[in-house]
PDB file of C-alpha atoms in Angstrom:
ATOM      1  CA  UNK L 214      23.823  15.108   5.566  1.00  0.00           C
ATOM      2  CA  UNK L 215      21.995  12.370   7.414  1.00  0.00           C
ATOM      3  CA  UNK L 216      19.301  10.741   5.273  1.00  0.00           C
ATOM      4  CA  UNK L 217      15.684  11.264   6.271  1.00  0.00           C
ATOM      5  CA  UNK L 218      13.737   8.284   7.637  1.00  0.00           C
ATOM      6  CA  UNK L 219      10.967   6.363   5.941  1.00  0.00           C
ATOM      7  CA  UNK L 220       7.395   7.430   6.721  1.00  0.00           C
ATOM      8  CA  UNK L 221       5.080   4.404   6.930  1.00  0.00           C
ATOM      9  CA  UNK L 222       1.323   4.984   7.013  1.00  0.00           C
ATOM     10  CA  UNK L 223      -1.129   2.328   8.200  1.00  0.00           C
ATOM     11  CA  UNK L 224      -4.873   2.549   8.730  1.00  0.00           C
ATOM     12  CA  UNK L 225      -4.998   0.212  11.743  1.00  0.00           C
ATOM     13  CA  UNK L 226      -3.117  -0.246  14.989  1.00  0.00           C
ATOM     14  CA  UNK L 227      -2.353  -3.969  14.405  1.00  0.00           C
ATOM     15  CA  UNK L 228      -0.671  -3.034  11.120  1.00  0.00           C
ATOM     16  CA  UNK L 229       1.590  -0.562  12.903  1.00  0.00           C
ATOM     17  CA  UNK L 230       2.308  -3.165  15.568  1.00  0.00           C
ATOM     18  CA  UNK L 231       3.288  -5.762  12.978  1.00  0.00           C
ATOM     19  CA  UNK L 232       5.654  -3.404  11.169  1.00  0.00           C
ATOM     20  CA  UNK L 233       7.171  -1.937  14.320  1.00  0.00           C
ATOM     21  CA  UNK L 234       8.459  -5.390  15.300  1.00  0.00           C
ATOM     22  CA  UNK L 235      10.109  -6.049  11.947  1.00  0.00           C
ATOM     23  CA  UNK L 236      13.826  -6.081  11.220  1.00  0.00           C
ATOM     24  CA  UNK L 237      14.620  -2.461  10.395  1.00  0.00           C
ATOM     25  CA  UNK L 238      18.389  -2.855  10.740  1.00  0.00           C
ATOM     26  CA  UNK L 239      20.219  -0.826   8.132  1.00  0.00           C
ATOM     27  CA  UNK L 240      17.245   1.406   7.385  1.00  0.00           C
ATOM     28  CA  UNK L 241      18.280   4.707   5.782  1.00  0.00           C
ATOM     29  CA  UNK L 242      17.697   7.512   8.262  1.00  0.00           C
ATOM     30  CA  UNK L 243      17.303   5.107  11.178  1.00  0.00           C
ATOM     31  CA  UNK L 244      14.027   3.644  12.474  1.00  0.00           C
ATOM     32  CA  UNK L 245      10.953   4.530  10.404  1.00  0.00           C
ATOM     33  CA  UNK L 246       8.233   6.912  11.465  1.00  0.00           C
ATOM     34  CA  UNK L 247       5.181   4.658  11.829  1.00  0.00           C
ATOM     35  CA  UNK L 248       1.800   6.398  11.892  1.00  0.00           C
ATOM     36  CA  UNK L 249      -1.765   5.108  12.175  1.00  0.00           C
ATOM     37  CA  UNK L 250      -4.003   7.224   9.964  1.00  0.00           C
ATOM     38  CA  UNK L 251      -7.374   5.663  10.722  1.00  0.00           C
ATOM     39  CA  UNK L 252      -9.641   4.115   8.097  1.00  0.00           C
ATOM     40  CA  UNK L 253     -10.758   5.939   4.981  1.00  0.00           C
ATOM     41  CA  UNK L 254      -9.612   8.568   2.528  1.00  0.00           C
ATOM     42  CA  UNK L 255     -10.518  11.606   4.618  1.00  0.00           C
ATOM     43  CA  UNK L 256      -8.494  10.497   7.634  1.00  0.00           C
ATOM     44  CA  UNK L 257      -5.553   9.350   5.532  1.00  0.00           C
ATOM     45  CA  UNK L 258      -5.469  12.633   3.613  1.00  0.00           C
ATOM     46  CA  UNK L 259      -5.641  14.730   6.779  1.00  0.00           C
ATOM     47  CA  UNK L 260      -2.851  12.746   8.433  1.00  0.00           C
ATOM     48  CA  UNK L 261      -0.374  12.796   5.564  1.00  0.00           C
ATOM     49  CA  UNK L 262      -0.944  16.475   4.829  1.00  0.00           C
ATOM     50  CA  UNK L 263      -0.373  17.342   8.476  1.00  0.00           C
ATOM     51  CA  UNK L 264       2.835  15.306   8.612  1.00  0.00           C
ATOM     52  CA  UNK L 265       4.317  16.624   5.365  1.00  0.00           C
ATOM     53  CA  UNK L 266       3.610  20.264   6.156  1.00  0.00           C
ATOM     54  CA  UNK L 267       4.696  20.046   9.806  1.00  0.00           C
ATOM     55  CA  UNK L 268       8.097  18.552   8.920  1.00  0.00           C
ATOM     56  CA  UNK L 269       9.067  19.740   5.410  1.00  0.00           C
ATOM     57  CA  UNK L 270      11.797  17.512   4.044  1.00  0.00           C
ATOM     58  CA  UNK L 271      11.585  15.328   7.119  1.00  0.00           C
ATOM     59  CA  UNK L 272      10.987  12.033   5.325  1.00  0.00           C
ATOM     60  CA  UNK L 273      13.010  10.163   2.728  1.00  0.00           C
ATOM     61  CA  UNK L 274      10.101   8.199   1.248  1.00  0.00           C
ATOM     62  CA  UNK L 275       6.517   7.250   2.013  1.00  0.00           C
ATOM     63  CA  UNK L 276       5.002   3.774   2.199  1.00  0.00           C
ATOM     64  CA  UNK L 277       1.315   2.957   2.552  1.00  0.00           C
ATOM     65  CA  UNK L 278       1.173  -0.554   4.001  1.00  0.00           C
ATOM     66  CA  UNK L 279      -1.259  -2.858   5.717  1.00  0.00           C
ATOM     67  CA  UNK L 280      -3.920  -5.471   5.150  1.00  0.00           C
ATOM     68  CA  UNK L 281      -6.164  -5.500   2.110  1.00  0.00           C
ATOM     69  CA  UNK L 282      -8.490  -7.492  -0.085  1.00  0.00           C
ATOM     70  CA  UNK L 283      -7.815  -9.120  -3.438  1.00  0.00           C
ATOM     71  CA  UNK L 284     -10.374  -8.634  -6.190  1.00  0.00           C
ATOM     72  CA  UNK L 285      -8.779 -11.098  -8.593  1.00  0.00           C
ATOM     73  CA  UNK L 286      -9.206 -14.885  -8.291  1.00  0.00           C
ATOM     74  CA  UNK L 287      -6.282 -17.181  -7.605  1.00  0.00           C
ATOM     75  CA  UNK L 288      -4.601 -15.034  -4.945  1.00  0.00           C
ATOM     76  CA  UNK L 289      -4.001 -16.573  -1.523  1.00  0.00           C
ATOM     77  CA  UNK L 290      -4.386 -14.929   1.904  1.00  0.00           C
ATOM     78  CA  UNK L 291      -0.875 -13.927   2.966  1.00  0.00           C
ATOM     79  CA  UNK L 292       0.222 -12.932  -0.546  1.00  0.00           C
ATOM     80  CA  UNK L 293       1.466  -9.369  -1.002  1.00  0.00           C
ATOM     81  CA  UNK L 294      -0.004  -7.085  -3.673  1.00  0.00           C
ATOM     82  CA  UNK L 295       2.228  -4.155  -4.604  1.00  0.00           C
ATOM     83  CA  UNK L 296       0.753  -1.201  -6.482  1.00  0.00           C
ATOM     84  CA  UNK L 297       2.099   0.019  -9.788  1.00  0.00           C
ATOM     85  CA  UNK L 298      -0.917   2.312  -9.909  1.00  0.00           C
ATOM     86  CA  UNK L 299      -3.728   3.400  -7.595  1.00  0.00           C
ATOM     87  CA  UNK L 300      -7.159   4.429  -8.840  1.00  0.00           C
ATOM     88  CA  UNK L 301      -9.760   6.288  -6.814  1.00  0.00           C
ATOM     89  CA  UNK L 302     -13.545   6.115  -6.977  1.00  0.00           C
ATOM     90  CA  UNK L 303     -13.657   9.153  -9.277  1.00  0.00           C
ATOM     91  CA  UNK L 304     -11.489   7.437 -11.891  1.00  0.00           C
ATOM     92  CA  UNK L 305      -8.254   9.318 -11.178  1.00  0.00           C
ATOM     93  CA  UNK L 306      -5.241   7.068 -11.675  1.00  0.00           C
ATOM     94  CA  UNK L 307      -1.942   7.589  -9.828  1.00  0.00           C
ATOM     95  CA  UNK L 308       0.954   5.769 -11.461  1.00  0.00           C
ATOM     96  CA  UNK L 309       3.477   4.427  -8.919  1.00  0.00           C
ATOM     97  CA  UNK L 310       6.825   3.472 -10.398  1.00  0.00           C
ATOM     98  CA  UNK L 311       8.074   1.673  -7.268  1.00  0.00           C
ATOM     99  CA  UNK L 312       5.898  -1.401  -7.881  1.00  0.00           C
ATOM    100  CA  UNK L 313       8.234  -3.674  -9.886  1.00  0.00           C
ATOM    101  CA  UNK L 314      11.310  -2.921  -7.765  1.00  0.00           C
ATOM    102  CA  UNK L 315       9.511  -3.483  -4.483  1.00  0.00           C
ATOM    103  CA  UNK L 316       7.990  -6.713  -5.803  1.00  0.00           C
ATOM    104  CA  UNK L 317      11.441  -7.991  -6.697  1.00  0.00           C
ATOM    105  CA  UNK L 318      12.698  -7.121  -3.222  1.00  0.00           C
ATOM    106  CA  UNK L 319       9.790  -9.033  -1.661  1.00  0.00           C
ATOM    107  CA  UNK L 320      10.180 -12.140  -3.809  1.00  0.00           C
ATOM    108  CA  UNK L 321      13.937 -12.182  -3.149  1.00  0.00           C
ATOM    109  CA  UNK L 322      13.016 -12.430   0.535  1.00  0.00           C
ATOM    110  CA  UNK L 323      10.834 -15.476  -0.101  1.00  0.00           C
ATOM    111  CA  UNK L 324       7.438 -13.768  -0.145  1.00  0.00           C
ATOM    112  CA  UNK L 325       4.775 -14.223  -2.821  1.00  0.00           C
ATOM    113  CA  UNK L 326       4.240 -10.840  -4.461  1.00  0.00           C
ATOM    114  CA  UNK L 327       1.913  -9.635  -7.218  1.00  0.00           C
ATOM    115  CA  UNK L 328       2.060  -6.254  -8.949  1.00  0.00           C
ATOM    116  CA  UNK L 329      -0.974  -4.395 -10.233  1.00  0.00           C
ATOM    117  CA  UNK L 330      -3.496  -1.613  -9.817  1.00  0.00           C
ATOM    118  CA  UNK L 331      -5.057  -0.956  -6.412  1.00  0.00           C
ATOM    119  CA  UNK L 332      -8.533   0.564  -6.233  1.00  0.00           C
ATOM    120  CA  UNK L 333      -9.235   2.877  -3.299  1.00  0.00           C
ATOM    121  CA  UNK L 334     -12.906   2.553  -2.349  1.00  0.00           C
ATOM    122  CA  UNK L 335     -15.003   4.463   0.164  1.00  0.00           C
ATOM    123  CA  UNK L 336     -16.666   1.313   1.507  1.00  0.00           C
ATOM    124  CA  UNK L 337     -16.053  -2.405   1.986  1.00  0.00           C
ATOM    125  CA  UNK L 338     -16.232  -4.074  -1.432  1.00  0.00           C
ATOM    126  CA  UNK L 339     -17.848  -7.492  -1.814  1.00  0.00           C
ATOM    127  CA  UNK L 340     -19.271  -9.922  -4.331  1.00  0.00           C
ATOM    128  CA  UNK L 341     -20.132  -8.661  -7.787  1.00  0.00           C
ATOM    129  CA  UNK L 342     -18.494  -5.309  -7.129  1.00  0.00           C
ATOM    130  CA  UNK L 343     -15.158  -7.074  -6.665  1.00  0.00           C
ATOM    131  CA  UNK L 344     -15.601  -8.858  -9.984  1.00  0.00           C
ATOM    132  CA  UNK L 345     -16.393  -5.554 -11.690  1.00  0.00           C
ATOM    133  CA  UNK L 346     -13.238  -3.947 -10.289  1.00  0.00           C
ATOM    134  CA  UNK L 347     -11.154  -6.894 -11.466  1.00  0.00           C
ATOM    135  CA  UNK L 348     -12.630  -6.676 -14.962  1.00  0.00           C
ATOM    136  CA  UNK L 349     -11.613  -2.995 -14.947  1.00  0.00           C
ATOM    137  CA  UNK L 350      -8.021  -4.007 -14.277  1.00  0.00           C
ATOM    138  CA  UNK L 351      -7.701  -3.861 -10.470  1.00  0.00           C
ATOM    139  CA  UNK L 352      -5.905  -6.490  -8.429  1.00  0.00           C
ATOM    140  CA  UNK L 353      -6.549  -5.216  -4.892  1.00  0.00           C
ATOM    141  CA  UNK L 354      -8.820  -2.836  -3.021  1.00  0.00           C
ATOM    142  CA  UNK L 355      -8.129  -0.573  -0.057  1.00  0.00           C
ATOM    143  CA  UNK L 356      -9.608   2.582   1.486  1.00  0.00           C
ATOM    144  CA  UNK L 357      -6.651   4.972   1.927  1.00  0.00           C
ATOM    145  CA  UNK L 358      -3.878   4.809  -0.688  1.00  0.00           C
ATOM    146  CA  UNK L 359      -5.316   7.160  -3.324  1.00  0.00           C
ATOM    147  CA  UNK L 360      -5.780   9.909  -0.747  1.00  0.00           C
ATOM    148  CA  UNK L 361      -2.147   9.606   0.347  1.00  0.00           C
ATOM    149  CA  UNK L 362      -0.879   9.741  -3.245  1.00  0.00           C
ATOM    150  CA  UNK L 363      -3.092  12.738  -4.019  1.00  0.00           C
ATOM    151  CA  UNK L 364      -1.561  14.606  -1.068  1.00  0.00           C
ATOM    152  CA  UNK L 365       1.960  13.660  -2.163  1.00  0.00           C
ATOM    153  CA  UNK L 366       1.259  14.812  -5.711  1.00  0.00           C
ATOM    154  CA  UNK L 367       0.223  18.193  -4.345  1.00  0.00           C
ATOM    155  CA  UNK L 368       2.776  18.718  -1.564  1.00  0.00           C
ATOM    156  CA  UNK L 369       5.856  16.556  -2.263  1.00  0.00           C
ATOM    157  CA  UNK L 370       5.596  15.158  -5.814  1.00  0.00           C
ATOM    158  CA  UNK L 371       9.274  14.113  -5.924  1.00  0.00           C
ATOM    159  CA  UNK L 372       9.086  12.037  -2.736  1.00  0.00           C
ATOM    160  CA  UNK L 373       9.492   8.292  -3.465  1.00  0.00           C
ATOM    161  CA  UNK L 374       6.331   6.371  -2.628  1.00  0.00           C
ATOM    162  CA  UNK L 375       5.212   2.756  -2.467  1.00  0.00           C
ATOM    163  CA  UNK L 376       1.955   0.975  -1.678  1.00  0.00           C
ATOM    164  CA  UNK L 377       1.564  -2.619  -0.551  1.00  0.00           C
ATOM    165  CA  UNK L 378      -1.220  -4.708   0.911  1.00  0.00           C
ATOM    166  CA  UNK L 379      -1.018  -8.147   2.484  1.00  0.00           C
ATOM    167  CA  UNK L 380      -4.087 -10.086   1.416  1.00  0.00           C
ATOM    168  CA  UNK L 381      -6.498 -11.064   4.170  1.00  0.00           C
ATOM    169  CA  UNK L 382      -9.532 -12.003   2.094  1.00  0.00           C
ATOM    170  CA  UNK L 383     -10.127 -12.968  -1.511  1.00  0.00           C
ATOM    171  CA  UNK L 384     -13.125 -13.353  -3.842  1.00  0.00           C
ATOM    172  CA  UNK L 385     -13.204 -17.029  -2.879  1.00  0.00           C
ATOM    173  CA  UNK L 386     -12.901 -16.305   0.865  1.00  0.00           C
ATOM    174  CA  UNK L 387     -14.545 -12.997   1.728  1.00  0.00           C
ATOM    175  CA  UNK L 388     -14.756 -11.447   5.175  1.00  0.00           C
ATOM    176  CA  UNK L 389     -18.060 -12.135   6.870  1.00  0.00           C
ATOM    177  CA  UNK L 390     -18.057  -8.734   8.578  1.00  0.00           C
ATOM    178  CA  UNK L 391     -15.820  -5.671   8.534  1.00  0.00           C
ATOM    179  CA  UNK L 392     -12.917  -5.873  10.963  1.00  0.00           C
ATOM    180  CA  UNK L 393     -12.794  -9.650  11.241  1.00  0.00           C
ATOM    181  CA  UNK L 394      -9.577 -11.264  10.045  1.00  0.00           C
ATOM    182  CA  UNK L 395     -10.057 -14.969   9.244  1.00  0.00           C
ATOM    183  CA  UNK L 396      -6.533 -15.105   7.873  1.00  0.00           C
ATOM    184  CA  UNK L 397      -5.274 -12.462  10.259  1.00  0.00           C
ATOM    185  CA  UNK L 398      -2.413 -14.328  11.881  1.00  0.00           C
ATOM    186  CA  UNK L 399      -0.852 -15.269   8.569  1.00  0.00           C
ATOM    187  CA  UNK L 400      -1.321 -11.774   7.157  1.00  0.00           C
ATOM    188  CA  UNK L 401       0.125 -10.176  10.306  1.00  0.00           C
ATOM    189  CA  UNK L 402       3.247 -12.334  10.125  1.00  0.00           C
ATOM    190  CA  UNK L 403       3.654 -11.635   6.421  1.00  0.00           C
ATOM    191  CA  UNK L 404       3.317  -7.889   6.948  1.00  0.00           C
ATOM    192  CA  UNK L 405       6.110  -8.019   9.523  1.00  0.00           C
ATOM    193  CA  UNK L 406       8.206 -10.088   7.087  1.00  0.00           C
ATOM    194  CA  UNK L 407       7.961  -7.342   4.440  1.00  0.00           C
ATOM    195  CA  UNK L 408      10.164  -5.006   6.501  1.00  0.00           C
ATOM    196  CA  UNK L 409      13.590  -6.071   5.118  1.00  0.00           C
ATOM    197  CA  UNK L 410      12.269  -5.597   1.578  1.00  0.00           C
ATOM    198  CA  UNK L 411      11.038  -2.110   2.505  1.00  0.00           C
ATOM    199  CA  UNK L 412      14.517  -1.324   3.846  1.00  0.00           C
ATOM    200  CA  UNK L 413      16.032  -2.524   0.551  1.00  0.00           C
ATOM    201  CA  UNK L 414      13.560  -0.500  -1.519  1.00  0.00           C
ATOM    202  CA  UNK L 415      14.172   2.678   0.499  1.00  0.00           C
ATOM    203  CA  UNK L 416      17.918   2.341  -0.035  1.00  0.00           C
ATOM    204  CA  UNK L 417      17.394   1.860  -3.779  1.00  0.00           C
ATOM    205  CA  UNK L 418      15.009   4.828  -4.011  1.00  0.00           C
ATOM    206  CA  UNK L 419      17.678   7.101  -2.517  1.00  0.00           C
ATOM    207  CA  UNK L 420      20.062   6.076  -5.278  1.00  0.00           C
ATOM    208  CA  UNK L 421      17.480   6.875  -7.972  1.00  0.00           C
ATOM    209  CA  UNK L 422      15.756  10.136  -6.990  1.00  0.00           C
ATOM    210  CA  UNK L 423      12.904  11.479  -9.075  1.00  0.00           C
ATOM    211  CA  UNK L 424       9.171  12.060  -9.205  1.00  0.00           C
ATOM    212  CA  UNK L 425       7.650   8.610  -8.656  1.00  0.00           C
ATOM    213  CA  UNK L 426       3.966   9.484  -8.535  1.00  0.00           C
ATOM    214  CA  UNK L 427       2.115  10.908 -11.516  1.00  0.00           C
ATOM    215  CA  UNK L 428      -1.615  11.448 -11.746  1.00  0.00           C
ATOM    216  CA  UNK L 429      -3.953  11.126 -14.697  1.00  0.00           C
ATOM    217  CA  UNK L 430      -7.274  12.717 -13.855  1.00  0.00           C
ATOM    218  CA  UNK L 431     -10.395  10.820 -14.846  1.00  0.00           C
ATOM    219  CA  UNK L 432      -8.269   8.342 -16.764  1.00  0.00           C
ATOM    220  CA  UNK L 433     -10.145   5.361 -18.245  1.00  0.00           C
ATOM    221  CA  UNK L 434      -9.530   2.273 -16.144  1.00  0.00           C
ATOM    222  CA  UNK L 435      -7.009  -0.172 -17.618  1.00  0.00           C
ATOM    223  CA  UNK L 436      -8.414  -2.993 -19.726  1.00  0.00           C
ATOM    224  CA  UNK L 437      -5.476  -5.368 -19.380  1.00  0.00           C
ATOM    225  CA  UNK L 438      -5.079  -7.563 -16.322  1.00  0.00           C
ATOM    226  CA  UNK L 439      -2.048  -7.056 -14.073  1.00  0.00           C
ATOM    227  CA  UNK L 440       0.694  -9.663 -14.152  1.00  0.00           C
ATOM    228  CA  UNK L 441       2.213 -11.478 -11.210  1.00  0.00           C
ATOM    229  CA  UNK L 442       5.720 -10.381 -10.361  1.00  0.00           C
ATOM    230  CA  UNK L 443       8.484 -12.786 -11.234  1.00  0.00           C
TER     231      UNK L 443
END
């Protein structure tokens, strides 16, 4: 039986554009299905639920990818932050077991990758709020990933999943206004460069099937700080 393709979800059109032009040669199931969800949890949830119910069994794995913000100091625009867990604003924590393997695939391709918890917020996070999230154990912040993982947990809990964000802004260099990308060119090129690692990870996930996403509802936020991938 022919393997199913990778489903890649991005909030923004430029993210889809960057990934579409990457080197997808050798991808299991052929070219990926790239979808723009729009910004925010509601849109992301609606999109992934529609896709998974319209084509049951039609995807071999799901990746949430795009640009994001670091909440920890010492991270550089253009670095990649891979999730080993995603927490939502209500305190629900989704463990993602793909993080270490995907980080290794990225670093083997010459990219700088960090592994840690992503926090899915319902607004743009700045200043002291970023520091608070970091002290609670987060490494990055986005606005969609938790909604995607919640839908997967409900509809396709055994489907391999991964979450990555290419850093555009950091606590030391915050965006001046939503939608502006001071480090956009570098982040865009890095996002495109992640494609071969995503191909590698998808191949590996097919060899090790299982339920990769588990949820702990209203779990206390981690107190230890995430470690950079080696």
